Short mmCIF file of C-alpha atoms in Angstrom, two decimals:
data_model
loop_
_atom_site.label_atom_id
_atom_site.label_comp_id
_atom_site.label_asym_id
_atom_site.label_seq_id
_atom_site.Cartn_x
_atom_site.Cartn_y
_atom_site.Cartn_z
CA MET A 1 -0.05 -0.07 0.34
CA SER A 2 1.53 3.46 -0.87
CA ARG A 3 2.07 5.52 1.37
CA LYS A 4 -0.48 8.02 0.29
CA ASN A 5 -2.99 5.18 0.41
CA SER A 6 -2.46 4.42 3.82
CA ASP A 7 -2.56 8.32 4.97
CA THR A 8 -6.30 8.10 3.25
CA ARG A 9 -7.29 4.64 4.65
CA THR A 10 -5.93 6.39 8.38
CA ARG A 11 -7.93 9.81 7.83
CA ILE A 12 -10.98 7.73 6.87
CA LEU A 13 -10.42 4.83 9.91
CA GLU A 14 -9.81 8.43 12.34
CA ALA A 15 -13.10 9.60 10.98
CA THR A 16 -15.09 6.80 11.14
CA TRP A 17 -13.96 6.50 14.77
CA HIS A 18 -14.61 10.62 15.95
CA LEU A 19 -17.73 10.40 14.32
CA MET A 20 -19.05 7.20 16.08
CA GLU A 21 -18.47 8.70 19.49
CA ARG A 22 -20.26 12.13 17.64
CA GLU A 23 -23.88 10.77 17.00
CA ARG A 24 -23.35 7.68 19.17
CA GLY A 25 -27.07 6.55 18.88
CA ARG A 26 -27.76 7.11 15.44
CA LYS A 27 -26.00 5.00 12.54
CA VAL A 28 -23.18 7.05 10.68
CA SER A 29 -23.84 6.96 6.82
CA MET A 30 -20.86 6.60 4.35
CA GLY A 31 -21.61 9.52 2.81
CA ALA A 32 -20.50 11.60 6.46
CA ILE A 33 -17.79 9.40 7.36
CA ALA A 34 -16.21 10.09 3.14
CA GLU A 35 -17.11 14.28 4.02
CA ALA A 36 -15.40 14.10 7.33
CA ALA A 37 -12.25 12.20 5.80
CA GLY A 38 -12.25 14.88 2.94
CA VAL A 39 -12.28 11.89 0.66
CA SER A 40 -15.19 10.90 -2.41
CA ARG A 41 -17.56 7.92 -1.63
CA GLN A 42 -15.97 6.26 -4.16
CA ALA A 43 -12.97 6.91 -2.54
CA LEU A 44 -14.18 5.11 0.20
CA TYR A 45 -15.26 2.64 -1.28
CA LEU A 46 -11.64 1.56 -3.05
CA HIS A 47 -10.88 1.41 0.82
CA PHE A 48 -13.54 -0.20 1.98
CA ALA A 49 -15.84 -2.46 0.57
CA SER A 50 -18.78 -2.43 2.77
CA ARG A 51 -19.68 -0.50 6.32
CA VAL A 52 -19.02 -3.71 7.88
CA GLU A 53 -15.67 -3.57 6.62
CA LEU A 54 -14.99 -0.56 7.58
CA VAL A 55 -16.27 -0.06 11.26
CA SER A 56 -14.72 -3.85 12.07
CA ALA A 57 -11.11 -2.25 11.11
CA THR A 58 -12.25 0.81 12.33
CA VAL A 59 -12.45 -1.11 15.86
CA HIS A 60 -9.09 -3.07 15.16
CA TYR A 61 -7.94 0.62 14.49
CA VAL A 62 -8.49 2.03 17.74
CA ASP A 63 -7.76 -0.96 19.10
CA GLU A 64 -4.26 -0.30 17.68
CA VAL A 65 -3.86 3.17 18.48
CA LYS A 66 -4.40 2.12 21.77
CA GLY A 67 -1.92 -0.03 22.49
CA LEU A 68 -4.61 -3.52 22.99
CA GLY A 69 -1.64 -6.06 21.62
CA GLU A 70 0.80 -4.75 24.58
CA ARG A 71 -1.86 -4.33 27.11
CA LEU A 72 -2.46 -8.02 26.35
CA GLN A 73 0.53 -9.24 27.47
CA ARG A 74 -0.82 -9.31 30.68
CA PHE A 75 -2.75 -12.02 30.27
CA HIS A 76 0.06 -13.99 27.33
CA THR A 77 2.23 -13.92 31.17
CA ALA A 78 -0.18 -15.31 33.29
CA THR A 79 0.96 -18.71 34.64
CA SER A 80 -1.90 -19.66 36.60
CA GLY A 81 -6.13 -19.59 36.30
CA VAL A 82 -5.87 -16.89 39.20
CA GLU A 83 -3.15 -14.52 37.42
CA LEU A 84 -5.23 -14.64 33.81
CA LEU A 85 -8.27 -14.11 35.54
CA GLU A 86 -6.90 -10.72 37.48
CA ALA A 87 -5.47 -9.88 34.07
CA CYS A 88 -8.86 -10.28 32.32
CA VAL A 89 -10.48 -7.74 34.94
CA GLU A 90 -7.08 -5.37 34.52
CA VAL A 91 -6.33 -5.82 30.91
CA TRP A 92 -10.77 -4.43 30.32
CA GLY A 93 -11.71 -2.93 33.21
CA ASN A 94 -8.86 -0.49 32.34
CA TYR A 95 -9.44 -0.49 28.33
CA ILE A 96 -12.94 0.17 28.98
CA PRO A 97 -12.33 4.11 30.39
CA GLU A 98 -10.44 5.00 26.68
CA ILE A 99 -12.65 2.74 24.90
CA TYR A 100 -16.24 3.80 26.01
CA GLY A 101 -17.00 6.31 23.24
CA LEU A 102 -16.99 4.03 20.71
CA ALA A 103 -18.53 1.42 22.24
CA LYS A 104 -21.16 2.49 23.63
CA ALA A 105 -21.64 3.85 20.37
CA LEU A 106 -21.21 0.14 18.61
CA LEU A 107 -23.82 -1.26 21.70
CA GLU A 108 -26.05 1.71 20.77
CA THR A 109 -26.91 1.08 17.29
CA ARG A 110 -25.96 -2.88 17.22
CA ASP A 111 -29.71 -3.18 16.69
CA CYS A 112 -30.27 -1.75 13.83
CA ASP A 113 -26.86 -1.43 11.96
CA GLU A 114 -25.68 -4.66 10.84
CA ALA A 115 -22.08 -3.30 10.70
CA ALA A 116 -22.15 -1.66 14.57
CA ALA A 117 -23.57 -5.56 15.85
CA ALA A 118 -21.32 -7.33 13.82
CA ALA A 119 -18.22 -4.89 14.97
CA TRP A 120 -19.29 -5.56 18.59
CA ASN A 121 -20.31 -9.40 18.40
CA GLY A 122 -16.56 -9.90 17.31
CA CYS A 123 -15.53 -7.84 20.44
CA MET A 124 -17.88 -9.58 22.99
CA GLY A 125 -17.19 -12.80 21.38
CA THR A 126 -13.29 -12.13 22.16
CA LEU A 127 -13.61 -11.05 25.55
CA ARG A 128 -15.86 -14.18 26.32
CA ASP A 129 -12.97 -16.46 24.79
CA VAL A 130 -10.81 -15.11 26.79
CA CYS A 131 -12.93 -15.37 30.49
CA ARG A 132 -13.36 -19.06 28.93
CA GLN A 133 -9.49 -19.76 29.53
CA ALA A 134 -9.12 -18.23 32.50
CA ILE A 135 -12.05 -20.26 33.82
CA GLU A 136 -10.71 -23.53 31.72
CA THR A 137 -7.45 -22.91 33.61
CA LEU A 138 -9.11 -22.57 37.50
CA ALA A 139 -11.11 -25.33 36.64
CA GLY A 140 -8.17 -27.82 35.05
CA GLU A 141 -5.94 -27.19 38.34
CA GLY A 142 -8.98 -28.10 40.21
CA ARG A 143 -9.15 -24.51 41.79
CA LEU A 144 -12.53 -23.80 40.14
CA ALA A 145 -14.90 -24.08 43.20
CA SER A 146 -17.21 -26.80 42.87
CA GLU A 147 -20.68 -25.06 42.30
CA TRP A 148 -20.11 -24.11 39.00
CA PRO A 149 -20.04 -25.79 36.19
CA PRO A 150 -17.19 -24.15 33.88
CA ASP A 151 -19.64 -22.97 30.72
CA GLU A 152 -21.59 -21.29 33.69
CA ALA A 153 -18.81 -19.23 35.10
CA THR A 154 -17.96 -17.92 31.62
CA GLU A 155 -20.73 -16.50 30.88
CA LEU A 156 -20.79 -15.44 34.36
CA LEU A 157 -17.51 -13.70 34.34
CA TRP A 158 -18.16 -12.28 30.93
CA THR A 159 -21.89 -11.02 32.69
CA MET A 160 -19.86 -9.25 35.28
CA VAL A 161 -17.03 -7.31 33.52
CA SER A 162 -18.85 -6.41 31.07
CA LEU A 163 -19.41 -2.51 29.84
CA HIS A 164 -23.07 -1.89 31.59
CA ASN A 165 -21.68 -3.05 35.03
CA TRP A 166 -18.04 -1.34 34.41
CA GLU A 167 -20.55 1.94 33.36
CA GLN A 168 -23.01 1.41 36.35
CA LEU A 169 -20.67 1.36 38.89
CA THR A 170 -17.96 4.08 37.69
CA ILE A 171 -20.21 6.34 35.77
CA GLU A 172 -23.42 5.96 38.25
CA CYS A 173 -22.26 5.09 41.60
CA GLY A 174 -18.88 7.08 40.99
CA TRP A 175 -16.41 4.70 41.87
CA SER A 176 -12.59 5.12 40.36
CA THR A 177 -11.13 2.74 37.59
CA GLU A 178 -8.48 1.72 40.24
CA ARG A 179 -11.48 0.88 42.91
CA TYR A 180 -14.07 -1.12 40.14
CA VAL A 181 -10.22 -3.05 38.97
CA GLU A 182 -9.60 -4.20 42.89
CA ARG A 183 -13.65 -4.80 43.75
CA MET A 184 -13.81 -6.48 40.55
CA LYS A 185 -10.85 -9.10 41.15
CA ARG A 186 -11.77 -9.62 44.59
CA LEU A 187 -15.20 -10.17 44.31
CA LEU A 188 -14.07 -12.52 41.45
CA LYS A 189 -11.64 -14.28 43.26
CA ARG A 190 -14.39 -15.09 45.70
CA THR A 191 -16.60 -16.32 43.56
CA PHE A 192 -14.59 -18.72 41.31
CA VAL A 193 -11.24 -19.40 42.85
CA VAL A 194 -11.37 -22.95 45.91
CA GLY A 195 -9.68 -21.46 49.06
CA GLU A 196 -10.25 -16.91 48.20
CA GLY A 197 -12.46 -15.16 51.02
#
């Protein structure tokens, strides 16, 4: 890809990101994105064949800009189920405030916007996989509390770290990110890990 094409692609991704945050709750058209990026609709479609492709690429772009890959190293270097559980809460709990605008935009438009739904479902599927890995590791170590079948524990963990719960505790109740992360880690360890609490 030429430098010019790369610059145009970046402008489109930036415009999409900022428009989605600004117009939260409303579907952002390809025409509005092209105008904000300073390109023609034809140029926009040369870079992204569909809105689904563009919104998905925007989510990946934001993850790249925000350094999600580096943050996930905390998860990849964990050596036990407890460390994986803590890493899940730390990485996601500290990441949500930085991507909240885009995440909220996807969540609020997913019912009427195929592209937003695909991007949101992809992100939440990845988070669910991370939760599953933490729970399955605890189960494999014999440290998952016996009352929890792994599938149910995964579902509850995934729900507990959801955007809705983060939003309720930090925005509605005024918890700091640090308090959210520490309290959630403590609660989840007491809930799922044998010998915790």
